[in-house]
CSV table of C-alpha atoms in Angstrom, one decimal:
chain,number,residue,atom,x,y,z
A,1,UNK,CA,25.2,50.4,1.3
A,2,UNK,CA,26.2,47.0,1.0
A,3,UNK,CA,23.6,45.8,4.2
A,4,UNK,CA,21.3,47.5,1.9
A,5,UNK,CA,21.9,45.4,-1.6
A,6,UNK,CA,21.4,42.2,0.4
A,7,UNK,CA,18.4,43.3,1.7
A,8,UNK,CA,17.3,44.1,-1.6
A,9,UNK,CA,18.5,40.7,-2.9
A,10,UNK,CA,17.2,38.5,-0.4
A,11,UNK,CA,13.5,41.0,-0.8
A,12,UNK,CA,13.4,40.3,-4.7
A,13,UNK,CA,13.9,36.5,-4.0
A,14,UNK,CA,11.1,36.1,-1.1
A,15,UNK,CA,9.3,38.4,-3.8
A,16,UNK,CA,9.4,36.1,-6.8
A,17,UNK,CA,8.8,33.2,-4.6
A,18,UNK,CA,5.5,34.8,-3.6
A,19,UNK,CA,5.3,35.3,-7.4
A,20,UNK,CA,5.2,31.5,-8.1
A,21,UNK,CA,2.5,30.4,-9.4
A,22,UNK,CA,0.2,28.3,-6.5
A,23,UNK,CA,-2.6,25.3,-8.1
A,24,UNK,CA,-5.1,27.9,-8.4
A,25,UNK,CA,-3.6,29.5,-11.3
A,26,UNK,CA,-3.2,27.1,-14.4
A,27,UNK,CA,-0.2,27.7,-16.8
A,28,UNK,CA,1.7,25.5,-19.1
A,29,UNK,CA,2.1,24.5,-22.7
A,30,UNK,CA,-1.2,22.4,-22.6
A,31,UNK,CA,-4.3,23.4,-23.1
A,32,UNK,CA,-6.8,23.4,-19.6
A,33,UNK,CA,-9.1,20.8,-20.5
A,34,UNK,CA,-12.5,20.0,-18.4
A,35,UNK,CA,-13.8,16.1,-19.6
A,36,UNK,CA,-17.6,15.3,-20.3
A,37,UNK,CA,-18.4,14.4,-16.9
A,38,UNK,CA,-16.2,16.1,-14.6
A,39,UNK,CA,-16.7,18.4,-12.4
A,40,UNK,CA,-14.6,21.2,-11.2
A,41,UNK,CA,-15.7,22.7,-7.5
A,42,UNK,CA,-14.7,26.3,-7.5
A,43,UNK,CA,-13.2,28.8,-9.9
A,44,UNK,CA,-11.0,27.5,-12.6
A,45,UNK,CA,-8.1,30.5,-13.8
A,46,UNK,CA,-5.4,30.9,-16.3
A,47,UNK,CA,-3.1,33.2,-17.5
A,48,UNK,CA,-2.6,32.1,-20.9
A,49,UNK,CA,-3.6,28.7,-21.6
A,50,UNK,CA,-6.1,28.1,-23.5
A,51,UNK,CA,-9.4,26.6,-21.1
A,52,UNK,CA,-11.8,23.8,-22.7
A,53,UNK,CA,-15.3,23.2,-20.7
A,54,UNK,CA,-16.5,20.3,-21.7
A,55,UNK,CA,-17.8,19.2,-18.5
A,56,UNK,CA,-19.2,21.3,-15.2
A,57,UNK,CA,-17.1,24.4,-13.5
A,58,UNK,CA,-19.0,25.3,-10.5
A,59,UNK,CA,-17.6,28.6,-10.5
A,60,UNK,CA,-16.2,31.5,-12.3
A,61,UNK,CA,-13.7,30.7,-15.1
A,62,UNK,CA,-11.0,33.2,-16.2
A,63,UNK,CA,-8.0,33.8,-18.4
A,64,UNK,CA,-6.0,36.6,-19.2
A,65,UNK,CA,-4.9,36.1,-23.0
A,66,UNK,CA,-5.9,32.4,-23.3
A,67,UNK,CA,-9.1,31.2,-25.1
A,68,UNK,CA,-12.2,29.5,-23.5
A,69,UNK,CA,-14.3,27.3,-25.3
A,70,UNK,CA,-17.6,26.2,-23.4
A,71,UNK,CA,-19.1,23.3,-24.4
A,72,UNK,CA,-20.7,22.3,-21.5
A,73,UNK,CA,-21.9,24.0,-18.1
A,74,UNK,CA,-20.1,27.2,-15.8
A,75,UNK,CA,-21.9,27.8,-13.0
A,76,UNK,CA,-20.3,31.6,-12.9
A,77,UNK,CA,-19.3,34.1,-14.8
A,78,UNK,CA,-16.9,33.5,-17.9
A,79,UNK,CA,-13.9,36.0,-18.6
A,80,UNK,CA,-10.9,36.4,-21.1
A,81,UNK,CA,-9.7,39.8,-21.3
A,82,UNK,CA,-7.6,39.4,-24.3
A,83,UNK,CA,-8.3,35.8,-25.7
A,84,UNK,CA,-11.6,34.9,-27.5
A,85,UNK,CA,-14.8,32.8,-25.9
A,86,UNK,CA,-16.3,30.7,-27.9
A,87,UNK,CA,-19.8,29.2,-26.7
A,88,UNK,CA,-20.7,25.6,-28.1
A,89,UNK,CA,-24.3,25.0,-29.1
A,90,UNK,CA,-25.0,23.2,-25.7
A,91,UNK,CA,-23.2,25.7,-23.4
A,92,UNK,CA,-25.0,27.0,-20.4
A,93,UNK,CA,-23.4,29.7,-18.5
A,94,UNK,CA,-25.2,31.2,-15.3
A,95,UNK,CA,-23.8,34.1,-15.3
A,96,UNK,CA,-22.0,36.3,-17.9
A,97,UNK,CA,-19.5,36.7,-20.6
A,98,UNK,CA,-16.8,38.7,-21.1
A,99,UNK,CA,-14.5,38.9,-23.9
A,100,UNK,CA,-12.5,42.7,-23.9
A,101,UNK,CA,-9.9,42.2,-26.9
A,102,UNK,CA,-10.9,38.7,-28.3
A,103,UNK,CA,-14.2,38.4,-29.4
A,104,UNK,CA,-16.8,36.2,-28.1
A,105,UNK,CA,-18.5,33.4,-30.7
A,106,UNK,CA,-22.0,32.1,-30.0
A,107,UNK,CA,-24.4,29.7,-31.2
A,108,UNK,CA,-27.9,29.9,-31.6
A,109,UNK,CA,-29.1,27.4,-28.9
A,110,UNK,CA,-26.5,28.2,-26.4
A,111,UNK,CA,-27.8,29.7,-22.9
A,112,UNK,CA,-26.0,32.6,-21.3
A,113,UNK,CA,-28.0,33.5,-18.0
A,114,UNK,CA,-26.4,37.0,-17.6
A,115,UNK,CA,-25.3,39.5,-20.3
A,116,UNK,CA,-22.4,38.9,-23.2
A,117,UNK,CA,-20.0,41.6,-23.5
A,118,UNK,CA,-17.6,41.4,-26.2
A,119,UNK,CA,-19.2,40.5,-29.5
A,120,UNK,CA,-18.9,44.0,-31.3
A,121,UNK,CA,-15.0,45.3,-30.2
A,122,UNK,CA,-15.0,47.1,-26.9
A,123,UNK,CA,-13.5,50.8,-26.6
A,124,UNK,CA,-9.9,49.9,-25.1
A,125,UNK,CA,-10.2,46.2,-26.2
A,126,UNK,CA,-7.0,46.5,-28.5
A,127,UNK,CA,-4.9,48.0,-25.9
A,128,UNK,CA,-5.4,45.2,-23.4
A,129,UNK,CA,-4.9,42.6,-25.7
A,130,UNK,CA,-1.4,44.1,-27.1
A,131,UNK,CA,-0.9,44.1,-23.5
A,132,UNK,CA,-1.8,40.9,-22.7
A,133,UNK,CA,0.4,39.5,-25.9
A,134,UNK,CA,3.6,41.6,-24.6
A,135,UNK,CA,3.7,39.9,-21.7
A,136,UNK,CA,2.8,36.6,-22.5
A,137,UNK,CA,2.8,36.2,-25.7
A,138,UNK,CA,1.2,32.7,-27.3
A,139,UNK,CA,3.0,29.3,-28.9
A,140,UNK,CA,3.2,29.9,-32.6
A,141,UNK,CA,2.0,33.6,-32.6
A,142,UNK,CA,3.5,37.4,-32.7
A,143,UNK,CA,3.8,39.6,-30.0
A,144,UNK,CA,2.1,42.5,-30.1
A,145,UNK,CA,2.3,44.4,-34.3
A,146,UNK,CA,4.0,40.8,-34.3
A,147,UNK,CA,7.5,42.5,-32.8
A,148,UNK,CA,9.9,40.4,-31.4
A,149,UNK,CA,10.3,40.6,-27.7
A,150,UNK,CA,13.7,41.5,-27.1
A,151,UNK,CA,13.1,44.4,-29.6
A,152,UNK,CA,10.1,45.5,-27.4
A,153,UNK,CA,11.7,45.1,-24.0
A,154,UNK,CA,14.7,47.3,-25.2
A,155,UNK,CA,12.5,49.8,-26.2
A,156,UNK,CA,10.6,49.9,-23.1
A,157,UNK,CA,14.2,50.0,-21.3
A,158,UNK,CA,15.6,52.5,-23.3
A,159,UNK,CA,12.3,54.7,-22.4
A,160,UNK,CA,12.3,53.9,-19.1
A,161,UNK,CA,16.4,55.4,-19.3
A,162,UNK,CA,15.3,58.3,-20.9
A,163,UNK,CA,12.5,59.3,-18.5
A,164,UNK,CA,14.9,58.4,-15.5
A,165,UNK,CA,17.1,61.2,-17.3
A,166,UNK,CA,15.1,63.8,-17.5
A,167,UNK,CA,13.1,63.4,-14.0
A,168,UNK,CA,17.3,63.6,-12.4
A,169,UNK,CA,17.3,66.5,-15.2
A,170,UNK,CA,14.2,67.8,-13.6
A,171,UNK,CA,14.6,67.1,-10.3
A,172,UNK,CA,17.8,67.2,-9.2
A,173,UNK,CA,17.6,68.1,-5.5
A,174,UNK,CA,14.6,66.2,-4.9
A,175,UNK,CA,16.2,62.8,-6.4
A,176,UNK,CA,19.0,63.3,-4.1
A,177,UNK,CA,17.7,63.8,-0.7
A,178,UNK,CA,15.5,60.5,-2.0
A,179,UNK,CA,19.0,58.8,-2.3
A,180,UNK,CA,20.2,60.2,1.2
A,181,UNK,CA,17.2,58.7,2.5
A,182,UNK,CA,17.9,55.7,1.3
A,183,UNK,CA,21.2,55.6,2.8
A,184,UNK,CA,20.3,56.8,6.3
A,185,UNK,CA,17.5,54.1,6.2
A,186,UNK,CA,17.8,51.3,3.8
A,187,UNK,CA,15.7,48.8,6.0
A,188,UNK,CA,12.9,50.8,6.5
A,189,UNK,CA,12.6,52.6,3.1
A,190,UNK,CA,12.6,48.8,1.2
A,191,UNK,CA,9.5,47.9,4.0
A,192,UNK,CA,7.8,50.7,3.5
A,193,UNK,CA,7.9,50.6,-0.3
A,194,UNK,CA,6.9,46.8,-0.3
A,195,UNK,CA,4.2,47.2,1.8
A,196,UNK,CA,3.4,49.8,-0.2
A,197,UNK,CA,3.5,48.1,-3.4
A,198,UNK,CA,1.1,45.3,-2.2
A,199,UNK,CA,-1.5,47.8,-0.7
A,200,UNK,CA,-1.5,48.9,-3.9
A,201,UNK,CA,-1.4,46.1,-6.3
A,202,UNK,CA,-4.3,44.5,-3.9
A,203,UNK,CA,-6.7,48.2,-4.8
A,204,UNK,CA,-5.5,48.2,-8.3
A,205,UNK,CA,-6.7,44.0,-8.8
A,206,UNK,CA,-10.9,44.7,-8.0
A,207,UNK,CA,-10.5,48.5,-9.3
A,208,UNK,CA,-9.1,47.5,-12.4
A,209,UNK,CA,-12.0,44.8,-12.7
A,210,UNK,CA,-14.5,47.7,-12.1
A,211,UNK,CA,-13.2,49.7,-14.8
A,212,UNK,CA,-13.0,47.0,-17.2
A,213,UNK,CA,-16.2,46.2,-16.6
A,214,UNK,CA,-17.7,49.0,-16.7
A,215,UNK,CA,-16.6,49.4,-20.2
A,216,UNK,CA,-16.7,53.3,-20.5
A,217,UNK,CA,-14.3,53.5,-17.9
A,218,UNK,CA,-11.8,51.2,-19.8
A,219,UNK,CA,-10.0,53.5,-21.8
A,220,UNK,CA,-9.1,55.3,-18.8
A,221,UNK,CA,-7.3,51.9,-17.4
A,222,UNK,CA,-3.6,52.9,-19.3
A,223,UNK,CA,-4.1,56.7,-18.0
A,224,UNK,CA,-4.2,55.3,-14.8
A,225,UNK,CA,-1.1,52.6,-14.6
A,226,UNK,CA,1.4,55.4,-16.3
A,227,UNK,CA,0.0,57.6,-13.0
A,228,UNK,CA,0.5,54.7,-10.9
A,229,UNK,CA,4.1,54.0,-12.5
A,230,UNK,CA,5.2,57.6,-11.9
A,231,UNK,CA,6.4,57.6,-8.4
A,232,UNK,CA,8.3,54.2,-9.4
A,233,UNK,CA,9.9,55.4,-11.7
A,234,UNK,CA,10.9,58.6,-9.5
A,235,UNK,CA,12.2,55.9,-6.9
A,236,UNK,CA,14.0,54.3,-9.0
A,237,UNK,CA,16.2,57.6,-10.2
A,238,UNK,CA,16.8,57.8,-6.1
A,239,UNK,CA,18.3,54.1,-6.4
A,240,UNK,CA,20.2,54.7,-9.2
A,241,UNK,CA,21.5,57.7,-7.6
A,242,UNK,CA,22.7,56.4,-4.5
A,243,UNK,CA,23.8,53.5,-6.2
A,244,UNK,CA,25.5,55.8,-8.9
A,245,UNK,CA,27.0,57.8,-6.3
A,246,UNK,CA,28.3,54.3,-4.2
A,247,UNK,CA,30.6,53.6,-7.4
A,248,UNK,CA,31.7,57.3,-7.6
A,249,UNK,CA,32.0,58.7,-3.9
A,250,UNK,CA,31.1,63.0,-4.0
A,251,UNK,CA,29.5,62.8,-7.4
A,252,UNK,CA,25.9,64.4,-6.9
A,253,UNK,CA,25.6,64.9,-10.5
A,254,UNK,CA,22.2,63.5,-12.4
A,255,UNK,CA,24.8,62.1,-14.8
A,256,UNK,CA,25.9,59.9,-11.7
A,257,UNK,CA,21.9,59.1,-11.1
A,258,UNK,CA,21.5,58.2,-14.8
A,259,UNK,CA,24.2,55.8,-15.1
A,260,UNK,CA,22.7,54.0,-11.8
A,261,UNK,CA,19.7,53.7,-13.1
A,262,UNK,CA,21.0,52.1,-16.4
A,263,UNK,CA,22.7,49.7,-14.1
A,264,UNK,CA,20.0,48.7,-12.6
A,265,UNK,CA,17.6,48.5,-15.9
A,266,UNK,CA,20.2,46.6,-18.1
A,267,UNK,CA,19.4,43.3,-16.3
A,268,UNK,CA,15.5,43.5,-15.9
A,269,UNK,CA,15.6,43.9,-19.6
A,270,UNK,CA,17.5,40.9,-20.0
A,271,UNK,CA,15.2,39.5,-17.9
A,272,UNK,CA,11.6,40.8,-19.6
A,273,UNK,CA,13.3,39.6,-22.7
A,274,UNK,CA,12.3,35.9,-22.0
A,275,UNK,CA,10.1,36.4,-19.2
A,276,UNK,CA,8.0,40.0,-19.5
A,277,UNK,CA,5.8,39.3,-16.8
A,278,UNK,CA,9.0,38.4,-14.5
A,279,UNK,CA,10.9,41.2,-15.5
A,280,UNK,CA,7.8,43.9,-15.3
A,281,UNK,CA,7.3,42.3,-11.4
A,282,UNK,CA,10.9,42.6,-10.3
A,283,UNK,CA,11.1,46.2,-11.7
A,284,UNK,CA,8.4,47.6,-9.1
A,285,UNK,CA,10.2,45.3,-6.7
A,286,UNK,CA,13.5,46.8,-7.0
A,287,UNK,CA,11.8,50.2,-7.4
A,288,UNK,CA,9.9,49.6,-4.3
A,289,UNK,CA,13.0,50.9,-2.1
A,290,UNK,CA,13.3,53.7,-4.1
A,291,UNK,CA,9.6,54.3,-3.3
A,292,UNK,CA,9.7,53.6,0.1
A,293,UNK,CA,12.7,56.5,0.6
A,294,UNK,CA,10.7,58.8,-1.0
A,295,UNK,CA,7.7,58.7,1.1
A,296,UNK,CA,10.0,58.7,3.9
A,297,UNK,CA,11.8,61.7,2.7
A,298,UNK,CA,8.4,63.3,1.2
A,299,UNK,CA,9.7,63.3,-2.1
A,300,UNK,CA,13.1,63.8,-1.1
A,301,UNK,CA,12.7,67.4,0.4
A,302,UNK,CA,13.0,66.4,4.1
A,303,UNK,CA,16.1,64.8,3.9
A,304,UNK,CA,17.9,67.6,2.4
A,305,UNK,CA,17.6,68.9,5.9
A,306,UNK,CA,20.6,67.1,6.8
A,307,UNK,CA,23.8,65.4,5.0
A,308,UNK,CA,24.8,61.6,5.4
């Protein structure tokens, strides 16, 4: 078991350095700003700044939560899914705008080439921006019902405990052949469920953007991440029960799964209480190997077979 935790450590650390954020993506205190004048080649993202075109974008411009303010010229399309747009009198965008929880603001004379989605509220608007403000909530605003953080990430940890509870409650054979498999093969259950976790986070990216955009499809976008957290949160029970059964050798109780699991949850909610985005990441990376032993194990009935 030990191999095994510093494969795990050394996989979260390679996993949050892949995590840092490269030029592409803007963030910081300041506001993004685009001078009279200049001109940016290619597509110009954020994730919560706020983004002021005052000059040329040649390309698409994006932000998660943060505001965009066009004043000048986006050769693209122009996107905040939770923060407002606001479109200047001489704004010309070539392509459209899209605004799902913020609004977007628009004078008379300025020229939007494609369509402008987002001035009457969108069905599942709200959702994404209470999302949007949980995990990266603004300078010198509330987080989401204006709750602080910490209160929201124990919540979400203490709900995450309780589930894990009642799927070893529910499950209890199945969560531990998922922890025997783990144990036979650490190595290869943490590859497969990383490998697994960026297959899917690289489907859910563009099919995410197709629901959202589609507009009737978005309220279906939380339906589908809780069925997409599901089998995370099943790996994660088979963690916390080998783990749980590491520190108490013969113990196959759930009891011995639940207290793993709270083991493991008790810092990455310490963690998503300054840092939600950091803290939601390094959950599906730590649940990964969970994951990964129970598509090995097919959901822990195979390796029931035989005993470690």
């Amino acid at each position: 078991m030990k191999p095994f935790l510093v494969l795990l450590a050394v996989a979260l650390a390679t996993f949050g350095l892949a995590l840092a954020p490269g030029r592409a993506l803007a963030q910081g205190s300041h506001p993004i700003t685009v001078a009279v004048g200049q001109v940016i080649r290619g597509d110009l993202a954020s994730f919560g700044d706020s983004i002021l075109i005052a000059g040329t974008v040649d390309g698409d411009v994006t932000s998660w939560s943060g505001s965009i303010t066009v004043l000048g010229t986006v050769h693209g399309d122009v996107v905040s899914y939770a923060g407002s747009i606001d479109l200047g009198s001489e704004a010309q965008v070539t392509g459209s705008v899209l605004s799902l929880g913020g609004g977007v603001a628009r004078e008379g004379e300025a020229r939007v080439a494609g369509q402008v989605l987002g001035e009457n509220p969108l069905a599942g608007g709200a959702f994404v921006s209470s999302m949007a403000a949980i995990l990266r909530p603004q300078a010198g605003a509330g987080t989401a019902n204006d709750l602080p953080l910490p209160l929201i990430s124990a919540a979400l940890t203490l709900i995450s405990l309780l589930l894990a509870a009642a799927c070893a409650a529910i499950w209890p054979m199945r969560t531990l052949g998922v922890s025997r498999a783990l144990r036979r093969a650490p190595v290869s259950s943490l590859g497969i469920g990383l490998l697994t976790t960026a297959l899917i986070a690289l489907l859910l990216l563009p099919l995410g953007g197709l629901i959202a955009l589609s507009l009737v499809g978005l309220p279906l976008l939380l339906p589908l991440l809780l069925l997409l957290h599901a089998p995370y949160l099943f790996g994660l029970v088979g963690l916390g029960r080998a783990l749980g059964e590491r520190i108490r050798p013969g113990d196959t109780d759930p009891v011995a799964a639940v207290a793993g699991v709270a083991l493991l949850l008790l810092p990455l909610g310490l963690v998503g209480t300054v840092a939600p985005l950091w803290g939601l990441a390094l959950f599906y990376a730590t649940a990964s190997a969970g994951l990964g032993a129970a598509i090995l194990s097919r959901g822990g009935a195979y390796a029931l077979r035989a005993r470690v």
